[in-house]
Amino acid sequence: MAHFGIPNKLIRLMKATMENSTYCVKVETIMTDGFRVGTGLRQEDRLAPSLFNIALEYIMRQLSVQTTSTIFHKSEQLIGYADDINIMDRIKRDTSDV
């Protein structure tokens, strides 16, 4: 996030919403005791899509993935949706040896 110029105050606020969180699980009418989770985002966290997009943008810039042109003229494809990313690479094979 700092890489994109997001102010430190906002970065600290986002971290504060995720650190030291306690979770409970409810099964029918029974609630478990609280437990801590050290990684990941909370279920249905409103920040998750934005954080995913920031992370994906950073990765794409580091990998220098070509994002222009059409699918027929690119050798690599990056497909991202929700929390899934697929990176595919296409090469032409020499079939004269087959």
PDB file of N, CA and C in Angstrom:
ATOM      1  N   MET A   1       0.817  -1.182   0.000  1.00  0.00           N
ATOM      2  CA  MET A   1       0.000   0.000   0.000  1.00  0.00           C
ATOM      3  C   MET A   1       0.870   1.258   0.000  1.00  0.00           C
ATOM      4  N   ALA A   2       1.970   1.209   0.741  1.00  0.00           N
ATOM      5  CA  ALA A   2       2.892   2.342   0.759  1.00  0.00           C
ATOM      6  C   ALA A   2       3.497   2.551  -0.629  1.00  0.00           C
ATOM      7  N   HIS A   3       3.693   1.448  -1.369  1.00  0.00           N
ATOM      8  CA  HIS A   3       4.232   1.508  -2.727  1.00  0.00           C
ATOM      9  C   HIS A   3       3.379   2.398  -3.630  1.00  0.00           C
ATOM     10  N   PHE A   4       2.067   2.427  -3.395  1.00  0.00           N
ATOM     11  CA  PHE A   4       1.140   3.216  -4.217  1.00  0.00           C
ATOM     12  C   PHE A   4       0.859   4.589  -3.626  1.00  0.00           C
ATOM     13  N   GLY A   5       1.579   4.957  -2.575  1.00  0.00           N
ATOM     14  CA  GLY A   5       1.420   6.290  -2.002  1.00  0.00           C
ATOM     15  C   GLY A   5       0.245   6.437  -1.053  1.00  0.00           C
ATOM     16  N   ILE A   6      -0.289   5.329  -0.568  1.00  0.00           N
ATOM     17  CA  ILE A   6      -1.379   5.411   0.408  1.00  0.00           C
ATOM     18  C   ILE A   6      -0.773   5.904   1.720  1.00  0.00           C
ATOM     19  N   PRO A   7      -1.373   6.926   2.325  1.00  0.00           N
ATOM     20  CA  PRO A   7      -0.786   7.507   3.542  1.00  0.00           C
ATOM     21  C   PRO A   7      -0.652   6.483   4.669  1.00  0.00           C
ATOM     22  N   ASN A   8       0.429   6.647   5.456  1.00  0.00           N
ATOM     23  CA  ASN A   8       0.691   5.739   6.569  1.00  0.00           C
ATOM     24  C   ASN A   8      -0.472   5.686   7.556  1.00  0.00           C
ATOM     25  N   LYS A   9      -1.161   6.795   7.744  1.00  0.00           N
ATOM     26  CA  LYS A   9      -2.294   6.821   8.679  1.00  0.00           C
ATOM     27  C   LYS A   9      -3.366   5.818   8.243  1.00  0.00           C
ATOM     28  N   LEU A  10      -3.678   5.777   6.950  1.00  0.00           N
ATOM     29  CA  LEU A  10      -4.681   4.819   6.451  1.00  0.00           C
ATOM     30  C   LEU A  10      -4.175   3.382   6.549  1.00  0.00           C
ATOM     31  N   ILE A  11      -2.892   3.181   6.288  1.00  0.00           N
ATOM     32  CA  ILE A  11      -2.315   1.837   6.400  1.00  0.00           C
ATOM     33  C   ILE A  11      -2.422   1.360   7.854  1.00  0.00           C
ATOM     34  N   ARG A  12      -2.087   2.234   8.801  1.00  0.00           N
ATOM     35  CA  ARG A  12      -2.191   1.868  10.220  1.00  0.00           C
ATOM     36  C   ARG A  12      -3.638   1.585  10.611  1.00  0.00           C
ATOM     37  N   LEU A  13      -4.575   2.371  10.115  1.00  0.00           N
ATOM     38  CA  LEU A  13      -5.995   2.138  10.429  1.00  0.00           C
ATOM     39  C   LEU A  13      -6.464   0.778   9.906  1.00  0.00           C
ATOM     40  N   MET A  14      -6.052   0.425   8.695  1.00  0.00           N
ATOM     41  CA  MET A  14      -6.441  -0.873   8.134  1.00  0.00           C
ATOM     42  C   MET A  14      -5.823  -2.016   8.935  1.00  0.00           C
ATOM     43  N   LYS A  15      -4.560  -1.862   9.322  1.00  0.00           N
ATOM     44  CA  LYS A  15      -3.915  -2.892  10.138  1.00  0.00           C
ATOM     45  C   LYS A  15      -4.615  -3.037  11.480  1.00  0.00           C
ATOM     46  N   ALA A  16      -5.020  -1.911  12.058  1.00  0.00           N
ATOM     47  CA  ALA A  16      -5.678  -1.948  13.369  1.00  0.00           C
ATOM     48  C   ALA A  16      -6.995  -2.719  13.318  1.00  0.00           C
ATOM     49  N   THR A  17      -7.676  -2.688  12.179  1.00  0.00           N
ATOM     50  CA  THR A  17      -8.937  -3.429  12.073  1.00  0.00           C
ATOM     51  C   THR A  17      -8.717  -4.930  11.963  1.00  0.00           C
ATOM     52  N   MET A  18      -7.492  -5.344  11.628  1.00  0.00           N
ATOM     53  CA  MET A  18      -7.206  -6.766  11.429  1.00  0.00           C
ATOM     54  C   MET A  18      -6.408  -7.393  12.561  1.00  0.00           C
ATOM     55  N   GLU A  19      -5.624  -6.606  13.265  1.00  0.00           N
ATOM     56  CA  GLU A  19      -4.766  -7.155  14.314  1.00  0.00           C
ATOM     57  C   GLU A  19      -5.547  -7.392  15.602  1.00  0.00           C
ATOM     58  N   ASN A  20      -5.125  -8.403  16.330  1.00  0.00           N
ATOM     59  CA  ASN A  20      -5.701  -8.725  17.638  1.00  0.00           C
ATOM     60  C   ASN A  20      -7.207  -8.957  17.585  1.00  0.00           C
ATOM     61  N   SER A  21      -7.682  -9.541  16.523  1.00  0.00           N
ATOM     62  CA  SER A  21      -9.113  -9.839  16.395  1.00  0.00           C
ATOM     63  C   SER A  21      -9.433 -11.166  17.069  1.00  0.00           C
ATOM     64  N   THR A  22     -10.583 -11.223  17.706  1.00  0.00           N
ATOM     65  CA  THR A  22     -11.065 -12.446  18.331  1.00  0.00           C
ATOM     66  C   THR A  22     -12.313 -12.896  17.586  1.00  0.00           C
ATOM     67  N   TYR A  23     -12.406 -14.179  17.315  1.00  0.00           N
ATOM     68  CA  TYR A  23     -13.510 -14.736  16.553  1.00  0.00           C
ATOM     69  C   TYR A  23     -14.268 -15.762  17.382  1.00  0.00           C
ATOM     70  N   CYS A  24     -15.533 -15.944  17.051  1.00  0.00           N
ATOM     71  CA  CYS A  24     -16.381 -16.972  17.650  1.00  0.00           C
ATOM     72  C   CYS A  24     -17.120 -17.672  16.520  1.00  0.00           C
ATOM     73  N   VAL A  25     -17.486 -18.911  16.757  1.00  0.00           N
ATOM     74  CA  VAL A  25     -18.269 -19.666  15.780  1.00  0.00           C
ATOM     75  C   VAL A  25     -19.588 -20.035  16.432  1.00  0.00           C
ATOM     76  N   LYS A  26     -20.673 -19.823  15.689  1.00  0.00           N
ATOM     77  CA  LYS A  26     -21.999 -20.174  16.198  1.00  0.00           C
ATOM     78  C   LYS A  26     -22.538 -21.333  15.377  1.00  0.00           C
ATOM     79  N   VAL A  27     -22.870 -22.428  16.047  1.00  0.00           N
ATOM     80  CA  VAL A  27     -23.481 -23.592  15.410  1.00  0.00           C
ATOM     81  C   VAL A  27     -24.859 -23.748  16.029  1.00  0.00           C
ATOM     82  N   GLU A  28     -25.862 -23.507  15.211  1.00  0.00           N
ATOM     83  CA  GLU A  28     -27.254 -23.454  15.666  1.00  0.00           C
ATOM     84  C   GLU A  28     -27.372 -22.423  16.779  1.00  0.00           C
ATOM     85  N   THR A  29     -27.547 -22.827  18.020  1.00  0.00           N
ATOM     86  CA  THR A  29     -27.685 -21.850  19.111  1.00  0.00           C
ATOM     87  C   THR A  29     -26.476 -21.828  20.030  1.00  0.00           C
ATOM     88  N   ILE A  30     -25.459 -22.615  19.720  1.00  0.00           N
ATOM     89  CA  ILE A  30     -24.285 -22.715  20.586  1.00  0.00           C
ATOM     90  C   ILE A  30     -23.146 -21.855  20.032  1.00  0.00           C
ATOM     91  N   MET A  31     -22.604 -20.979  20.885  1.00  0.00           N
ATOM     92  CA  MET A  31     -21.499 -20.104  20.518  1.00  0.00           C
ATOM     93  C   MET A  31     -20.218 -20.622  21.165  1.00  0.00           C
ATOM     94  N   THR A  32     -19.147 -20.732  20.371  1.00  0.00           N
ATOM     95  CA  THR A  32     -17.866 -21.198  20.915  1.00  0.00           C
ATOM     96  C   THR A  32     -17.204 -20.083  21.710  1.00  0.00           C
ATOM     97  N   ASP A  33     -16.197 -20.455  22.483  1.00  0.00           N
ATOM     98  CA  ASP A  33     -15.360 -19.450  23.145  1.00  0.00           C
ATOM     99  C   ASP A  33     -14.586 -18.707  22.065  1.00  0.00           C
ATOM    100  N   GLY A  34     -14.160 -17.514  22.374  1.00  0.00           N
ATOM    101  CA  GLY A  34     -13.404 -16.720  21.422  1.00  0.00           C
ATOM    102  C   GLY A  34     -12.020 -17.293  21.172  1.00  0.00           C
ATOM    103  N   PHE A  35     -11.513 -17.130  19.959  1.00  0.00           N
ATOM    104  CA  PHE A  35     -10.158 -17.552  19.605  1.00  0.00           C
ATOM    105  C   PHE A  35      -9.562 -16.520  18.667  1.00  0.00           C
ATOM    106  N   ARG A  36      -8.245 -16.427  18.673  1.00  0.00           N
ATOM    107  CA  ARG A  36      -7.556 -15.431  17.858  1.00  0.00           C
ATOM    108  C   ARG A  36      -7.098 -16.042  16.546  1.00  0.00           C
ATOM    109  N   VAL A  37      -7.135 -15.250  15.500  1.00  0.00           N
ATOM    110  CA  VAL A  37      -6.644 -15.648  14.189  1.00  0.00           C
ATOM    111  C   VAL A  37      -5.569 -14.649  13.791  1.00  0.00           C
ATOM    112  N   GLY A  38      -4.407 -15.161  13.409  1.00  0.00           N
ATOM    113  CA  GLY A  38      -3.280 -14.285  13.120  1.00  0.00           C
ATOM    114  C   GLY A  38      -3.151 -13.822  11.684  1.00  0.00           C
ATOM    115  N   THR A  39      -3.807 -14.496  10.739  1.00  0.00           N
ATOM    116  CA  THR A  39      -3.651 -14.110   9.333  1.00  0.00           C
ATOM    117  C   THR A  39      -5.004 -14.078   8.644  1.00  0.00           C
ATOM    118  N   GLY A  40      -5.038 -13.429   7.503  1.00  0.00           N
ATOM    119  CA  GLY A  40      -6.244 -13.414   6.687  1.00  0.00           C
ATOM    120  C   GLY A  40      -7.195 -12.293   7.059  1.00  0.00           C
ATOM    121  N   LEU A  41      -8.249 -12.205   6.276  1.00  0.00           N
ATOM    122  CA  LEU A  41      -9.276 -11.196   6.499  1.00  0.00           C
ATOM    123  C   LEU A  41     -10.528 -11.848   7.062  1.00  0.00           C
ATOM    124  N   ARG A  42     -11.322 -11.053   7.744  1.00  0.00           N
ATOM    125  CA  ARG A  42     -12.572 -11.562   8.278  1.00  0.00           C
ATOM    126  C   ARG A  42     -13.554 -11.864   7.150  1.00  0.00           C
ATOM    127  N   GLN A  43     -14.420 -12.816   7.396  1.00  0.00           N
ATOM    128  CA  GLN A  43     -15.462 -13.156   6.428  1.00  0.00           C
ATOM    129  C   GLN A  43     -16.287 -11.902   6.128  1.00  0.00           C
ATOM    130  N   GLU A  44     -16.519 -11.630   4.882  1.00  0.00           N
ATOM    131  CA  GLU A  44     -17.307 -10.483   4.412  1.00  0.00           C
ATOM    132  C   GLU A  44     -16.704  -9.139   4.796  1.00  0.00           C
ATOM    133  N   ASP A  45     -15.397  -9.083   4.988  1.00  0.00           N
ATOM    134  CA  ASP A  45     -14.729  -7.825   5.301  1.00  0.00           C
ATOM    135  C   ASP A  45     -14.868  -6.883   4.113  1.00  0.00           C
ATOM    136  N   ARG A  46     -15.324  -5.685   4.342  1.00  0.00           N
ATOM    137  CA  ARG A  46     -15.548  -4.718   3.259  1.00  0.00           C
ATOM    138  C   ARG A  46     -14.240  -4.223   2.632  1.00  0.00           C
ATOM    139  N   LEU A  47     -13.134  -4.390   3.341  1.00  0.00           N
ATOM    140  CA  LEU A  47     -11.842  -3.973   2.790  1.00  0.00           C
ATOM    141  C   LEU A  47     -11.241  -5.021   1.860  1.00  0.00           C
ATOM    142  N   ALA A  48     -11.708  -6.259   1.939  1.00  0.00           N
ATOM    143  CA  ALA A  48     -11.089  -7.361   1.205  1.00  0.00           C
ATOM    144  C   ALA A  48     -10.963  -7.101  -0.300  1.00  0.00           C
ATOM    145  N   PRO A  49     -12.026  -6.669  -0.999  1.00  0.00           N
ATOM    146  CA  PRO A  49     -11.876  -6.449  -2.445  1.00  0.00           C
ATOM    147  C   PRO A  49     -10.830  -5.387  -2.778  1.00  0.00           C
ATOM    148  N   SER A  50     -10.795  -4.311  -1.997  1.00  0.00           N
ATOM    149  CA  SER A  50      -9.812  -3.252  -2.260  1.00  0.00           C
ATOM    150  C   SER A  50      -8.398  -3.739  -1.988  1.00  0.00           C
ATOM    151  N   LEU A  51      -8.211  -4.469  -0.889  1.00  0.00           N
ATOM    152  CA  LEU A  51      -6.890  -5.005  -0.578  1.00  0.00           C
ATOM    153  C   LEU A  51      -6.443  -6.015  -1.623  1.00  0.00           C
ATOM    154  N   PHE A  52      -7.384  -6.833  -2.114  1.00  0.00           N
ATOM    155  CA  PHE A  52      -7.077  -7.787  -3.174  1.00  0.00           C
ATOM    156  C   PHE A  52      -6.627  -7.050  -4.436  1.00  0.00           C
ATOM    157  N   ASN A  53      -7.344  -6.000  -4.810  1.00  0.00           N
ATOM    158  CA  ASN A  53      -6.992  -5.238  -6.015  1.00  0.00           C
ATOM    159  C   ASN A  53      -5.638  -4.566  -5.879  1.00  0.00           C
ATOM    160  N   ILE A  54      -5.330  -4.037  -4.696  1.00  0.00           N
ATOM    161  CA  ILE A  54      -4.025  -3.410  -4.477  1.00  0.00           C
ATOM    162  C   ILE A  54      -2.917  -4.450  -4.607  1.00  0.00           C
ATOM    163  N   ALA A  55      -3.112  -5.612  -3.983  1.00  0.00           N
ATOM    164  CA  ALA A  55      -2.102  -6.675  -4.062  1.00  0.00           C
ATOM    165  C   ALA A  55      -1.928  -7.163  -5.498  1.00  0.00           C
ATOM    166  N   LEU A  56      -3.035  -7.351  -6.208  1.00  0.00           N
ATOM    167  CA  LEU A  56      -2.966  -7.820  -7.596  1.00  0.00           C
ATOM    168  C   LEU A  56      -2.267  -6.804  -8.490  1.00  0.00           C
ATOM    169  N   GLU A  57      -2.567  -5.527  -8.300  1.00  0.00           N
ATOM    170  CA  GLU A  57      -1.908  -4.484  -9.092  1.00  0.00           C
ATOM    171  C   GLU A  57      -0.406  -4.475  -8.842  1.00  0.00           C
ATOM    172  N   TYR A  58      -0.015  -4.634  -7.583  1.00  0.00           N
ATOM    173  CA  TYR A  58       1.411  -4.674  -7.250  1.00  0.00           C
ATOM    174  C   TYR A  58       2.095  -5.858  -7.929  1.00  0.00           C
ATOM    175  N   ILE A  59       1.468  -7.025  -7.872  1.00  0.00           N
ATOM    176  CA  ILE A  59       2.033  -8.230  -8.495  1.00  0.00           C
ATOM    177  C   ILE A  59       2.158  -8.049 -10.004  1.00  0.00           C
ATOM    178  N   MET A  60       1.113  -7.520 -10.639  1.00  0.00           N
ATOM    179  CA  MET A  60       1.151  -7.324 -12.094  1.00  0.00           C
ATOM    180  C   MET A  60       2.272  -6.372 -12.490  1.00  0.00           C
ATOM    181  N   ARG A  61       2.473  -5.340 -11.716  1.00  0.00           N
ATOM    182  CA  ARG A  61       3.560  -4.394 -12.037  1.00  0.00           C
ATOM    183  C   ARG A  61       4.930  -5.021 -11.828  1.00  0.00           C
ATOM    184  N   GLN A  62       5.077  -5.841 -10.795  1.00  0.00           N
ATOM    185  CA  GLN A  62       6.366  -6.495 -10.542  1.00  0.00           C
ATOM    186  C   GLN A  62       6.682  -7.528 -11.615  1.00  0.00           C
ATOM    187  N   LEU A  63       5.654  -8.224 -12.115  1.00  0.00           N
ATOM    188  CA  LEU A  63       5.861  -9.248 -13.133  1.00  0.00           C
ATOM    189  C   LEU A  63       5.917  -8.675 -14.541  1.00  0.00           C
ATOM    190  N   SER A  64       5.610  -7.397 -14.693  1.00  0.00           N
ATOM    191  CA  SER A  64       5.553  -6.743 -16.002  1.00  0.00           C
ATOM    192  C   SER A  64       4.624  -7.495 -16.949  1.00  0.00           C
ATOM    193  N   VAL A  65       3.464  -7.881 -16.455  1.00  0.00           N
ATOM    194  CA  VAL A  65       2.485  -8.582 -17.281  1.00  0.00           C
ATOM    195  C   VAL A  65       1.890  -7.603 -18.285  1.00  0.00           C
ATOM    196  N   GLN A  66       1.859  -8.003 -19.547  1.00  0.00           N
ATOM    197  CA  GLN A  66       1.298  -7.172 -20.595  1.00  0.00           C
ATOM    198  C   GLN A  66      -0.215  -7.158 -20.434  1.00  0.00           C
ATOM    199  N   THR A  67      -0.794  -5.981 -20.257  1.00  0.00           N
ATOM    200  CA  THR A  67      -2.233  -5.888 -20.035  1.00  0.00           C
ATOM    201  C   THR A  67      -2.973  -5.295 -21.230  1.00  0.00           C
ATOM    202  N   THR A  68      -2.258  -5.008 -22.310  1.00  0.00           N
ATOM    203  CA  THR A  68      -2.900  -4.485 -23.513  1.00  0.00           C
ATOM    204  C   THR A  68      -2.915  -5.565 -24.582  1.00  0.00           C
ATOM    205  N   SER A  69      -3.517  -5.273 -25.714  1.00  0.00           N
ATOM    206  CA  SER A  69      -3.613  -6.206 -26.832  1.00  0.00           C
ATOM    207  C   SER A  69      -4.790  -7.149 -26.605  1.00  0.00           C
ATOM    208  N   THR A  70      -4.967  -8.087 -27.514  1.00  0.00           N
ATOM    209  CA  THR A  70      -6.068  -9.038 -27.407  1.00  0.00           C
ATOM    210  C   THR A  70      -5.546 -10.390 -26.965  1.00  0.00           C
ATOM    211  N   ILE A  71      -6.441 -11.269 -26.627  1.00  0.00           N
ATOM    212  CA  ILE A  71      -6.064 -12.603 -26.158  1.00  0.00           C
ATOM    213  C   ILE A  71      -5.291 -13.372 -27.224  1.00  0.00           C
ATOM    214  N   PHE A  72      -5.495 -13.040 -28.492  1.00  0.00           N
ATOM    215  CA  PHE A  72      -4.838 -13.761 -29.574  1.00  0.00           C
ATOM    216  C   PHE A  72      -3.397 -13.315 -29.802  1.00  0.00           C
ATOM    217  N   HIS A  73      -3.033 -12.155 -29.265  1.00  0.00           N
ATOM    218  CA  HIS A  73      -1.697 -11.633 -29.504  1.00  0.00           C
ATOM    219  C   HIS A  73      -0.836 -11.574 -28.245  1.00  0.00           C
ATOM    220  N   LYS A  74      -1.326 -12.107 -27.151  1.00  0.00           N
ATOM    221  CA  LYS A  74      -0.544 -12.109 -25.912  1.00  0.00           C
ATOM    222  C   LYS A  74      -0.027 -13.510 -25.637  1.00  0.00           C
ATOM    223  N   SER A  75       1.166 -13.596 -25.065  1.00  0.00           N
ATOM    224  CA  SER A  75       1.695 -14.907 -24.714  1.00  0.00           C
ATOM    225  C   SER A  75       1.335 -15.274 -23.284  1.00  0.00           C
ATOM    226  N   GLU A  76       1.094 -14.262 -22.425  1.00  0.00           N
ATOM    227  CA  GLU A  76       0.658 -14.589 -21.077  1.00  0.00           C
ATOM    228  C   GLU A  76      -0.699 -13.974 -20.804  1.00  0.00           C
ATOM    229  N   GLN A  77      -1.447 -14.654 -19.961  1.00  0.00           N
ATOM    230  CA  GLN A  77      -2.775 -14.176 -19.577  1.00  0.00           C
ATOM    231  C   GLN A  77      -2.852 -14.174 -18.058  1.00  0.00           C
ATOM    232  N   LEU A  78      -3.426 -13.131 -17.504  1.00  0.00           N
ATOM    233  CA  LEU A  78      -3.636 -13.060 -16.067  1.00  0.00           C
ATOM    234  C   LEU A  78      -5.134 -12.891 -15.850  1.00  0.00           C
ATOM    235  N   ILE A  79      -5.713 -13.828 -15.147  1.00  0.00           N
ATOM    236  CA  ILE A  79      -7.145 -13.792 -14.887  1.00  0.00           C
ATOM    237  C   ILE A  79      -7.341 -13.719 -13.380  1.00  0.00           C
ATOM    238  N   GLY A  80      -8.000 -12.667 -12.907  1.00  0.00           N
ATOM    239  CA  GLY A  80      -8.240 -12.521 -11.479  1.00  0.00           C
ATOM    240  C   GLY A  80      -9.708 -12.289 -11.207  1.00  0.00           C
ATOM    241  N   TYR A  81     -10.227 -12.990 -10.227  1.00  0.00           N
ATOM    242  CA  TYR A  81     -11.611 -12.791  -9.824  1.00  0.00           C
ATOM    243  C   TYR A  81     -11.718 -13.081  -8.336  1.00  0.00           C
ATOM    244  N   ALA A  82     -12.349 -12.188  -7.602  1.00  0.00           N
ATOM    245  CA  ALA A  82     -12.545 -12.340  -6.155  1.00  0.00           C
ATOM    246  C   ALA A  82     -11.210 -12.618  -5.491  1.00  0.00           C
ATOM    247  N   ASP A  83     -10.970 -13.850  -5.034  1.00  0.00           N
ATOM    248  CA  ASP A  83      -9.695 -14.152  -4.385  1.00  0.00           C
ATOM    249  C   ASP A  83      -8.941 -15.248  -5.118  1.00  0.00           C
ATOM    250  N   ASP A  84      -9.196 -15.388  -6.411  1.00  0.00           N
ATOM    251  CA  ASP A  84      -8.520 -16.398  -7.223  1.00  0.00           C
ATOM    252  C   ASP A  84      -7.733 -15.717  -8.334  1.00  0.00           C
ATOM    253  N   ILE A  85      -6.528 -16.211  -8.575  1.00  0.00           N
ATOM    254  CA  ILE A  85      -5.695 -15.685  -9.660  1.00  0.00           C
ATOM    255  C   ILE A  85      -5.160 -16.856 -10.464  1.00  0.00           C
ATOM    256  N   ASN A  86      -5.267 -16.760 -11.768  1.00  0.00           N
ATOM    257  CA  ASN A  86      -4.677 -17.746 -12.663  1.00  0.00           C
ATOM    258  C   ASN A  86      -3.743 -17.014 -13.618  1.00  0.00           C
ATOM    259  N   ILE A  87      -2.532 -17.512 -13.737  1.00  0.00           N
ATOM    260  CA  ILE A  87      -1.582 -16.967 -14.700  1.00  0.00           C
ATOM    261  C   ILE A  87      -1.278 -18.077 -15.691  1.00  0.00           C
ATOM    262  N   MET A  88      -1.578 -17.815 -16.964  1.00  0.00           N
ATOM    263  CA  MET A  88      -1.368 -18.813 -18.007  1.00  0.00           C
ATOM    264  C   MET A  88      -0.347 -18.274 -18.994  1.00  0.00           C
ATOM    265  N   ASP A  89       0.437 -19.153 -19.545  1.00  0.00           N
ATOM    266  CA  ASP A  89       1.441 -18.771 -20.522  1.00  0.00           C
ATOM    267  C   ASP A  89       1.274 -19.648 -21.741  1.00  0.00           C
ATOM    268  N   ARG A  90       1.370 -19.038 -22.902  1.00  0.00           N
ATOM    269  CA  ARG A  90       1.237 -19.753 -24.159  1.00  0.00           C
ATOM    270  C   ARG A  90       2.528 -19.644 -24.931  1.00  0.00           C
ATOM    271  N   ILE A  91       3.007 -20.744 -25.468  1.00  0.00           N
ATOM    272  CA  ILE A  91       4.185 -20.699 -26.338  1.00  0.00           C
ATOM    273  C   ILE A  91       3.882 -21.487 -27.597  1.00  0.00           C
ATOM    274  N   LYS A  92       4.534 -21.101 -28.673  1.00  0.00           N
ATOM    275  CA  LYS A  92       4.401 -21.862 -29.905  1.00  0.00           C
ATOM    276  C   LYS A  92       5.392 -23.010 -29.862  1.00  0.00           C
ATOM    277  N   ARG A  93       4.918 -24.189 -30.158  1.00  0.00           N
ATOM    278  CA  ARG A  93       5.790 -25.360 -30.153  1.00  0.00           C
ATOM    279  C   ARG A  93       6.180 -25.740 -31.565  1.00  0.00           C
ATOM    280  N   ASP A  94       7.397 -26.197 -31.686  1.00  0.00           N
ATOM    281  CA  ASP A  94       7.879 -26.678 -32.970  1.00  0.00           C
ATOM    282  C   ASP A  94       7.366 -28.116 -33.157  1.00  0.00           C
ATOM    283  N   THR A  95       6.417 -28.291 -34.061  1.00  0.00           N
ATOM    284  CA  THR A  95       5.829 -29.629 -34.260  1.00  0.00           C
ATOM    285  C   THR A  95       6.528 -30.407 -35.346  1.00  0.00           C
ATOM    286  N   SER A  96       7.624 -29.883 -35.900  1.00  0.00           N
ATOM    287  CA  SER A  96       8.309 -30.601 -36.967  1.00  0.00           C
ATOM    288  C   SER A  96       9.037 -31.856 -36.455  1.00  0.00           C
ATOM    289  N   ASP A  97       9.329 -31.899 -35.146  1.00  0.00           N
ATOM    290  CA  ASP A  97      10.031 -33.049 -34.569  1.00  0.00           C
ATOM    291  C   ASP A  97       9.082 -34.167 -34.159  1.00  0.00           C
ATOM    292  N   VAL A  98       7.788 -33.922 -34.225  1.00  0.00           N
ATOM    293  CA  VAL A  98       6.812 -34.918 -33.738  1.00  0.00           C
ATOM    294  C   VAL A  98       6.573 -36.003 -34.752  1.00  0.00           C
TER     295      VAL A  98
END
